[in-house]
GROMACS .gro file of C-alpha atoms in nm:
model
  341
    1MET     CA    1   0.042  -0.033  -0.002
    2LEU     CA    2   0.148   0.330  -0.091
    3LYS     CA    3   0.072   0.627   0.146
    4VAL     CA    4   0.066   1.003   0.003
    5GLY     CA    5   0.151   1.338   0.174
    6ILE     CA    6  -0.042   1.627   0.053
    7VAL     CA    7   0.131   1.908   0.167
    8GLY     CA    8  -0.055   2.156   0.116
    9MET     CA    9  -0.508   2.147   0.158
   10GLY     CA   10  -0.578   2.407  -0.105
   11VAL     CA   11  -0.771   2.387  -0.447
   12MET     CA   12  -0.511   2.180  -0.576
   13GLY     CA   13  -0.451   1.994  -0.282
   14TRP     CA   14  -0.868   1.907  -0.257
   15MET     CA   15  -0.847   1.764  -0.564
   16HIS     CA   16  -0.521   1.562  -0.516
   17ALA     CA   17  -0.660   1.441  -0.265
   18ASN     CA   18  -1.018   1.293  -0.465
   19GLN     CA   19  -0.813   1.120  -0.701
   20TYR     CA   20  -0.598   0.950  -0.456
   21GLY     CA   21  -0.946   0.796  -0.302
   22LYS     CA   22  -1.076   0.630  -0.658
   23LEU     CA   23  -0.711   0.458  -0.633
   24ALA     CA   24  -0.720   0.080  -0.512
   25GLY     CA   25  -0.299   0.040  -0.316
   26VAL     CA   26  -0.260   0.404  -0.243
   27GLU     CA   27  -0.348   0.589   0.102
   28LEU     CA   28  -0.368   0.932   0.201
   29ALA     CA   29  -0.247   0.889   0.530
   30ALA     CA   30  -0.085   1.270   0.614
   31ILE     CA   31  -0.206   1.628   0.511
   32ALA     CA   32  -0.012   1.951   0.579
   33ASP     CA   33  -0.219   2.345   0.619
   34LEU     CA   34  -0.084   2.686   0.818
   35ILE     CA   35  -0.497   2.712   0.746
   36PRO     CA   36  -0.623   2.479   1.061
   37GLU     CA   37  -1.020   2.471   0.876
   38ARG     CA   38  -0.905   2.327   0.611
   39LEU     CA   39  -0.734   2.074   0.853
   40ASP     CA   40  -1.019   1.989   0.906
   41ALA     CA   41  -1.094   1.879   0.572
   42GLU     CA   42  -1.515   1.941   0.662
   43ASN     CA   43  -1.600   2.154   0.294
   44ALA     CA   44  -1.419   2.103  -0.062
   45VAL     CA   45  -1.210   2.430  -0.169
   46THR     CA   46  -1.286   2.494  -0.433
   47GLY     CA   47  -1.178   2.720  -0.684
   48ASN     CA   48  -1.258   2.847  -1.121
   49ILE     CA   49  -1.247   2.387  -1.124
   50SER     CA   50  -1.457   2.181  -1.031
   51GLU     CA   51  -1.519   1.745  -1.055
   52GLY     CA   52  -1.787   1.727  -0.783
   53GLU     CA   53  -1.522   1.769  -0.477
   54GLN     CA   54  -1.669   1.623  -0.174
   55ALA     CA   55  -1.578   1.589   0.127
   56LEU     CA   56  -1.380   1.327   0.227
   57ASP     CA   57  -1.334   1.091   0.551
   58LEU     CA   58  -1.033   1.168   0.659
   59SER     CA   59  -1.128   1.090   1.042
   60ARG     CA   60  -0.780   0.839   1.018
   61VAL     CA   61  -0.515   1.073   0.864
   62ALA     CA   62  -0.222   1.257   1.074
   63ARG     CA   63  -0.272   1.569   1.012
   64PHE     CA   64   0.090   1.878   1.029
   65ALA     CA   65  -0.001   2.245   1.084
   66GLU     CA   66   0.369   2.240   0.890
   67GLY     CA   67   0.463   2.079   0.539
   68SER     CA   68   0.795   2.056   0.743
   69ASP     CA   69   0.636   1.887   1.025
   70LEU     CA   70   0.490   1.635   0.777
   71ILE     CA   71   0.837   1.518   0.542
   72ALA     CA   72   0.965   1.483   0.893
   73GLN     CA   73   0.773   1.240   1.067
   74ALA     CA   74   0.416   1.103   0.822
   75SER     CA   75   0.495   0.757   0.755
   76VAL     CA   76   0.445   0.828   0.366
   77ASP     CA   77   0.605   0.742   0.022
   78ILE     CA   78   0.475   1.053  -0.131
   79VAL     CA   79   0.424   1.354  -0.029
   80ASP     CA   80   0.248   1.573  -0.312
   81VAL     CA   81   0.335   1.964  -0.273
   82CYS     CA   82   0.034   2.104  -0.353
   83LEU     CA   83   0.153   2.524  -0.177
   84PRO     CA   84   0.165   2.876  -0.340
   85THR     CA   85   0.459   2.812  -0.571
   86ASP     CA   86   0.741   3.001  -0.457
   87LYS     CA   87   0.738   2.722  -0.238
   88HIS     CA   88   0.774   2.451  -0.489
   89ALA     CA   89   1.106   2.385  -0.513
   90ASP     CA   90   1.265   2.444  -0.087
   91TYR     CA   91   0.931   2.088  -0.014
   92THR     CA   92   1.010   1.964  -0.239
   93VAL     CA   93   1.414   1.955  -0.279
   94GLU     CA   94   1.343   1.891   0.143
   95ALA     CA   95   1.103   1.622   0.057
   96LEU     CA   96   1.359   1.413  -0.153
   97ARG     CA   97   1.643   1.424   0.051
   98ALA     CA   98   1.423   1.296   0.356
   99GLY     CA   99   1.397   0.986   0.070
  100HIS     CA  100   1.001   1.045  -0.063
  101ASP     CA  101   0.921   1.089  -0.388
  102VAL     CA  102   0.704   1.365  -0.494
  103LEU     CA  103   0.477   1.487  -0.706
  104CYS     CA  104   0.475   1.871  -0.734
  105GLU     CA  105   0.213   2.098  -0.860
  106LYS     CA  106   0.260   2.303  -1.129
  107PRO     CA  107   0.459   2.548  -1.253
  108MET     CA  108   0.817   2.323  -1.157
  109ALA     CA  109   0.936   2.705  -0.961
  110LEU     CA  110   0.941   3.035  -1.034
  111SER     CA  111   1.260   3.032  -1.179
  112LEU     CA  112   1.496   2.828  -1.399
  113ALA     CA  113   1.751   2.810  -1.108
  114ASP     CA  114   1.529   2.681  -0.802
  115ALA     CA  115   1.417   2.456  -1.108
  116ASP     CA  116   1.756   2.275  -1.092
  117ARG     CA  117   1.797   2.281  -0.785
  118MET     CA  118   1.510   2.007  -0.751
  119ILE     CA  119   1.578   1.836  -1.022
  120GLU     CA  120   2.006   1.759  -0.818
  121ALA     CA  121   1.787   1.690  -0.598
  122ALA     CA  122   1.570   1.417  -0.687
  123LYS     CA  123   1.936   1.265  -0.856
  124SER     CA  124   2.091   1.297  -0.558
  125ALA     CA  125   1.863   1.102  -0.352
  126GLN     CA  126   1.729   0.863  -0.629
  127GLN     CA  127   1.392   0.988  -0.603
  128THR     CA  128   1.092   1.012  -0.802
  129LEU     CA  129   1.022   1.366  -0.878
  130MET     CA  130   0.754   1.470  -1.105
  131ILE     CA  131   0.553   1.808  -1.184
  132ALA     CA  132   0.174   1.769  -1.189
  133GLN     CA  133   0.103   1.944  -1.629
  134CYS     CA  134  -0.225   1.772  -1.561
  135ILE     CA  135  -0.262   1.849  -1.947
  136ARG     CA  136  -0.019   1.650  -2.082
  137PHE     CA  137  -0.277   1.366  -1.878
  138TRP     CA  138  -0.548   1.570  -2.014
  139PRO     CA  139  -0.763   1.284  -2.260
  140GLU     CA  140  -0.913   1.554  -2.555
  141TYR     CA  141  -0.502   1.661  -2.558
  142ARG     CA  142  -0.412   1.254  -2.557
  143PHE     CA  143  -0.593   1.253  -2.930
  144LEU     CA  144  -0.505   1.469  -3.045
  145ARG     CA  145  -0.138   1.409  -2.940
  146ASP     CA  146  -0.179   1.072  -3.051
  147THR     CA  147  -0.366   1.177  -3.393
  148VAL     CA  148  -0.034   1.389  -3.475
  149ARG     CA  149   0.159   1.092  -3.383
  150SER     CA  150  -0.013   0.845  -3.639
  151GLY     CA  151  -0.044   1.079  -3.934
  152LYS     CA  152  -0.379   1.007  -3.954
  153LEU     CA  153  -0.527   1.271  -4.059
  154GLY     CA  154  -0.141   1.393  -4.214
  155ARG     CA  155   0.060   1.714  -4.054
  156LEU     CA  156  -0.019   1.905  -3.853
  157LEU     CA  157  -0.067   2.230  -4.017
  158SER     CA  158  -0.121   2.473  -3.796
  159LEU     CA  159  -0.230   2.502  -3.381
  160SER     CA  160  -0.416   2.749  -3.130
  161MET     CA  161  -0.416   2.710  -2.778
  162THR     CA  162  -0.654   2.942  -2.537
  163ARG     CA  163  -0.665   2.935  -2.229
  164ILE     CA  164  -0.804   3.225  -2.099
  165GLY     CA  165  -1.032   3.270  -1.739
  166GLY     CA  166  -1.083   3.615  -1.467
  167LEU     CA  167  -0.879   3.737  -1.119
  168PRO     CA  168  -0.822   3.374  -0.919
  169THR     CA  169  -0.945   3.569  -0.577
  170TRP     CA  170  -1.018   3.221  -0.410
  171SER     CA  171  -0.633   3.159  -0.279
  172ALA     CA  172  -0.554   3.194   0.069
  173HIS     CA  173  -0.407   3.575   0.137
  174ASN     CA  174  -0.470   3.588  -0.268
  175TRP     CA  175  -0.114   3.502  -0.291
  176PHE     CA  176  -0.213   3.387  -0.685
  177LEU     CA  177  -0.226   3.763  -0.769
  178ASP     CA  178   0.127   3.816  -0.599
  179PRO     CA  179   0.395   3.756  -0.829
  180VAL     CA  180   0.585   3.719  -0.641
  181ARG     CA  181   0.448   3.404  -0.472
  182SER     CA  182   0.240   3.305  -0.826
  183GLY     CA  183   0.391   3.482  -1.150
  184GLY     CA  184   0.090   3.546  -1.265
  185PRO     CA  185  -0.112   3.394  -1.552
  186LEU     CA  186   0.163   3.363  -1.783
  187HIS     CA  187   0.306   3.075  -1.537
  188ASP     CA  188   0.074   3.034  -1.292
  189LEU     CA  189  -0.217   2.984  -1.616
  190HIS     CA  190   0.010   2.991  -1.919
  191ILE     CA  191   0.251   2.779  -1.876
  192HIS     CA  192  -0.039   2.485  -1.938
  193ASP     CA  193  -0.065   2.500  -2.323
  194VAL     CA  194   0.286   2.629  -2.280
  195ASP     CA  195   0.446   2.336  -2.211
  196PHE     CA  196   0.162   2.060  -2.379
  197VAL     CA  197   0.279   2.275  -2.775
  198ASN     CA  198   0.673   2.179  -2.607
  199TYR     CA  199   0.507   1.801  -2.537
  200LEU     CA  200   0.434   1.843  -2.828
  201LEU     CA  201   0.617   1.972  -3.069
  202GLY     CA  202   0.960   2.070  -2.836
  203VAL     CA  203   1.165   2.394  -2.858
  204PRO     CA  204   1.089   2.559  -3.071
  205ASP     CA  205   1.384   2.748  -3.309
  206ARG     CA  206   1.170   3.164  -3.240
  207ILE     CA  207   0.967   3.282  -3.023
  208GLN     CA  208   0.762   3.596  -3.073
  209ALA     CA  209   0.531   3.717  -2.821
  210THR     CA  210   0.356   4.081  -2.674
  211ALA     CA  211   0.139   4.132  -2.385
  212ARG     CA  212  -0.009   4.407  -2.162
  213LYS     CA  213  -0.027   4.407  -1.740
  214SER     CA  214  -0.257   4.612  -1.570
  215ALA     CA  215  -0.263   4.721  -1.189
  216ALA     CA  216  -0.466   4.427  -1.067
  217THR     CA  217  -0.172   4.199  -1.068
  218GLY     CA  218   0.129   4.438  -1.159
  219THR     CA  219   0.273   4.155  -1.418
  220TYR     CA  220   0.125   4.077  -1.778
  221ASP     CA  221  -0.209   4.000  -1.780
  222VAL     CA  222  -0.267   3.886  -2.080
  223VAL     CA  223   0.007   3.684  -2.367
  224HIS     CA  224  -0.044   3.606  -2.760
  225ALA     CA  225   0.276   3.489  -2.863
  226GLN     CA  226   0.426   3.247  -3.193
  227PHE     CA  227   0.600   2.943  -3.169
  228LEU     CA  228   0.859   2.932  -3.489
  229TYR     CA  229   0.960   2.579  -3.584
  230ASP     CA  230   1.169   2.571  -3.889
  231ALA     CA  231   1.030   2.287  -4.010
  232GLY     CA  232   0.729   2.209  -3.806
  233PRO     CA  233   0.323   2.419  -3.721
  234GLN     CA  234   0.224   2.746  -3.647
  235VAL     CA  235   0.195   2.758  -3.348
  236HIS     CA  236  -0.058   3.011  -3.139
  237ILE     CA  237  -0.115   3.047  -2.795
  238TYR     CA  238  -0.287   3.282  -2.579
  239GLY     CA  239  -0.360   3.357  -2.271
  240GLY     CA  240  -0.404   3.530  -1.947
  241TRP     CA  241  -0.723   3.693  -1.621
  242SER     CA  242  -0.905   3.881  -1.701
  243VAL     CA  243  -1.000   4.153  -1.404
  244ALA     CA  244  -1.335   4.073  -1.529
  245GLN     CA  245  -1.491   3.779  -1.433
  246ILE     CA  246  -1.564   3.576  -1.707
  247PRO     CA  247  -1.604   3.217  -1.697
  248PHE     CA  248  -1.279   3.010  -1.789
  249VAL     CA  249  -1.221   2.891  -2.153
  250SER     CA  250  -1.016   2.642  -2.231
  251GLY     CA  251  -0.985   2.484  -2.639
  252TYR     CA  252  -0.775   2.469  -2.944
  253ASP     CA  253  -0.808   2.488  -3.256
  254ALA     CA  254  -0.571   2.150  -3.466
  255TRP     CA  255  -0.534   2.244  -3.867
  256PHE     CA  256  -0.363   1.909  -4.050
  257GLU     CA  257  -0.327   1.847  -4.416
  258LYS     CA  258  -0.650   1.589  -4.352
  259GLY     CA  259  -0.910   1.728  -4.146
  260PHE     CA  260  -0.938   2.007  -3.849
  261ILE     CA  261  -1.021   1.862  -3.410
  262ARG     CA  262  -1.130   2.150  -3.235
  263LEU     CA  263  -1.122   2.175  -2.825
  264ASP     CA  264  -1.373   2.415  -2.661
  265GLY     CA  265  -1.528   2.362  -2.375
  266ARG     CA  266  -1.902   2.611  -2.457
  267GLN     CA  267  -1.972   2.334  -2.659
  268ASP     CA  268  -2.161   2.015  -2.642
  269PRO     CA  269  -1.946   1.779  -2.788
  270ALA     CA  270  -1.661   2.007  -2.681
  271LEU     CA  271  -1.378   1.734  -2.945
  272MET     CA  272  -1.508   1.777  -3.340
  273VAL     CA  273  -1.307   1.664  -3.583
  274PHE     CA  274  -1.349   1.763  -3.946
  275ASP     CA  275  -1.235   1.595  -4.237
  276ASP     CA  276  -1.156   1.694  -4.552
  277SER     CA  277  -1.466   1.462  -4.727
  278GLY     CA  278  -1.696   1.737  -4.534
  279GLU     CA  279  -1.778   1.522  -4.234
  280SER     CA  280  -1.785   1.640  -3.809
  281ARG     CA  281  -1.815   1.400  -3.568
  282GLU     CA  282  -1.726   1.379  -3.233
  283PRO     CA  283  -1.453   1.060  -3.270
  284GLU     CA  284  -1.400   0.849  -2.969
  285TYR     CA  285  -1.151   0.855  -2.729
  286GLN     CA  286  -1.123   0.775  -2.372
  287LYS     CA  287  -1.300   1.006  -2.137
  288GLY     CA  288  -1.188   1.135  -1.810
  289SER     CA  289  -1.024   1.368  -1.610
  290GLY     CA  290  -0.661   1.431  -1.626
  291TYR     CA  291  -0.625   1.493  -1.337
  292PHE     CA  292  -0.691   1.177  -1.186
  293ASN     CA  293  -0.469   1.041  -1.499
  294GLU     CA  294  -0.161   1.209  -1.391
  295ILE     CA  295  -0.173   1.090  -0.996
  296ALA     CA  296  -0.233   0.681  -1.138
  297TYR     CA  297   0.071   0.720  -1.374
  298PHE     CA  298   0.239   0.869  -1.146
  299THR     CA  299   0.130   0.648  -0.830
  300ALA     CA  300   0.168   0.340  -1.050
  301CYS     CA  301   0.533   0.423  -1.171
  302VAL     CA  302   0.615   0.498  -0.829
  303ALA     CA  303   0.477   0.113  -0.712
  304LYS     CA  304   0.602  -0.081  -1.010
  305ASP     CA  305   0.986   0.175  -0.915
  306VAL     CA  306   0.931   0.244  -1.251
  307ARG     CA  307   1.126   0.537  -1.415
  308VAL     CA  308   0.850   0.824  -1.458
  309SER     CA  309   0.885   0.931  -1.873
  310GLU     CA  310   0.521   1.062  -1.952
  311CYS     CA  311   0.625   1.396  -1.791
  312VAL     CA  312   1.032   1.449  -1.672
  313PRO     CA  313   1.159   1.686  -1.471
  314ASP     CA  314   1.372   1.817  -1.703
  315SER     CA  315   1.020   1.857  -1.991
  316ALA     CA  316   0.916   2.063  -1.703
  317ARG     CA  317   1.219   2.260  -1.625
  318ALA     CA  318   1.172   2.367  -2.041
  319SER     CA  319   0.834   2.425  -2.030
  320LEU     CA  320   0.947   2.742  -1.728
  321ALA     CA  321   1.262   2.866  -1.968
  322LEU     CA  322   1.037   2.888  -2.269
  323VAL     CA  323   0.815   3.116  -2.043
  324GLU     CA  324   1.029   3.323  -1.988
  325ARG     CA  325   1.193   3.265  -2.288
  326GLU     CA  326   0.840   3.491  -2.425
  327ILE     CA  327   0.898   3.703  -2.106
  328ALA     CA  328   1.200   3.820  -2.290
  329SER     CA  329   1.056   3.861  -2.596
  330ILE     CA  330   0.812   4.091  -2.486
  331GLU     CA  331   1.009   4.284  -2.270
  332THR     CA  332   1.216   4.312  -2.605
  333GLY     CA  333   1.009   4.372  -2.909
  334GLN     CA  334   1.243   4.100  -3.034
  335THR     CA  335   1.227   3.737  -3.212
  336VAL     CA  336   1.385   3.522  -2.975
  337ASN     CA  337   1.609   3.202  -2.941
  338GLY     CA  338   1.371   2.986  -2.838
  339GLY     CA  339   1.599   2.722  -2.704
  340GLY     CA  340   1.792   2.962  -2.483
  341ASP     CA  341   1.793   2.995  -2.088
   0.00000   0.00000   0.00000
């Protein structure tokens, strides 16, 4: 039986707790949070997304006010770091050095130096580290991945990705709106699509990006980025937080030589394939939750003592580097190399 401890019982901590409860051979054994009522776990902590999270029976779960105490004292195999982003590196390194395997929420960190510390700690401790870039595990995005890899619709010609929502005002002490803690929407929200493009197509040859700041966050609130591949498709990624509380929207348009795939959560069905014969259809694919899929994958790797291959730390670091390259393009007004740190 794998035992898990979650450090941070906010929106994602609660989401992860619900996923562990669905897995055989896995037990949520400990939780940690500085906010006392979250340790009671009587009500789900929710944000802009929901999968019907419900209160869990945590009567037998060990509780710690401080994450370091959980890491040092709890009898767990896995530590799941669901803290504000500025805490990811320190607690991940601490858990790895203590002999735990670690699943850390995205984004990996706020700097490449911190990402490097995490990677080195995992190597030195010979423990498993994975960053929870859930879009890699989301069924509708995996359908796009599989279509690209199979060549069923021919070569991918163009890809446009969107992820926008209102300001995240539900976090404890409003940490999302503090760019020193969250990095703002480019690091917290937009990185989902940046990471998926990196996962699907690799690092682009060049990047062109523009963005605008607002007083609401003091950082870049909306970004348009072009990822330029000399031998590949044209890619546009659009994302950000609106000062108006607009509904959360994410999706993509994928143009192929022999068809088109659209994911639009505002439509039913959300995923549609259009082929060159003029036909349109909802494709067959295994629906489900990316949160469940990533956690089921990670725990299976740990249980079987096999290397994580779907979301290796170096790849998550590369996605963070791409966001930093976008910022370099925004601030200089120039096209920048995609592969530079």
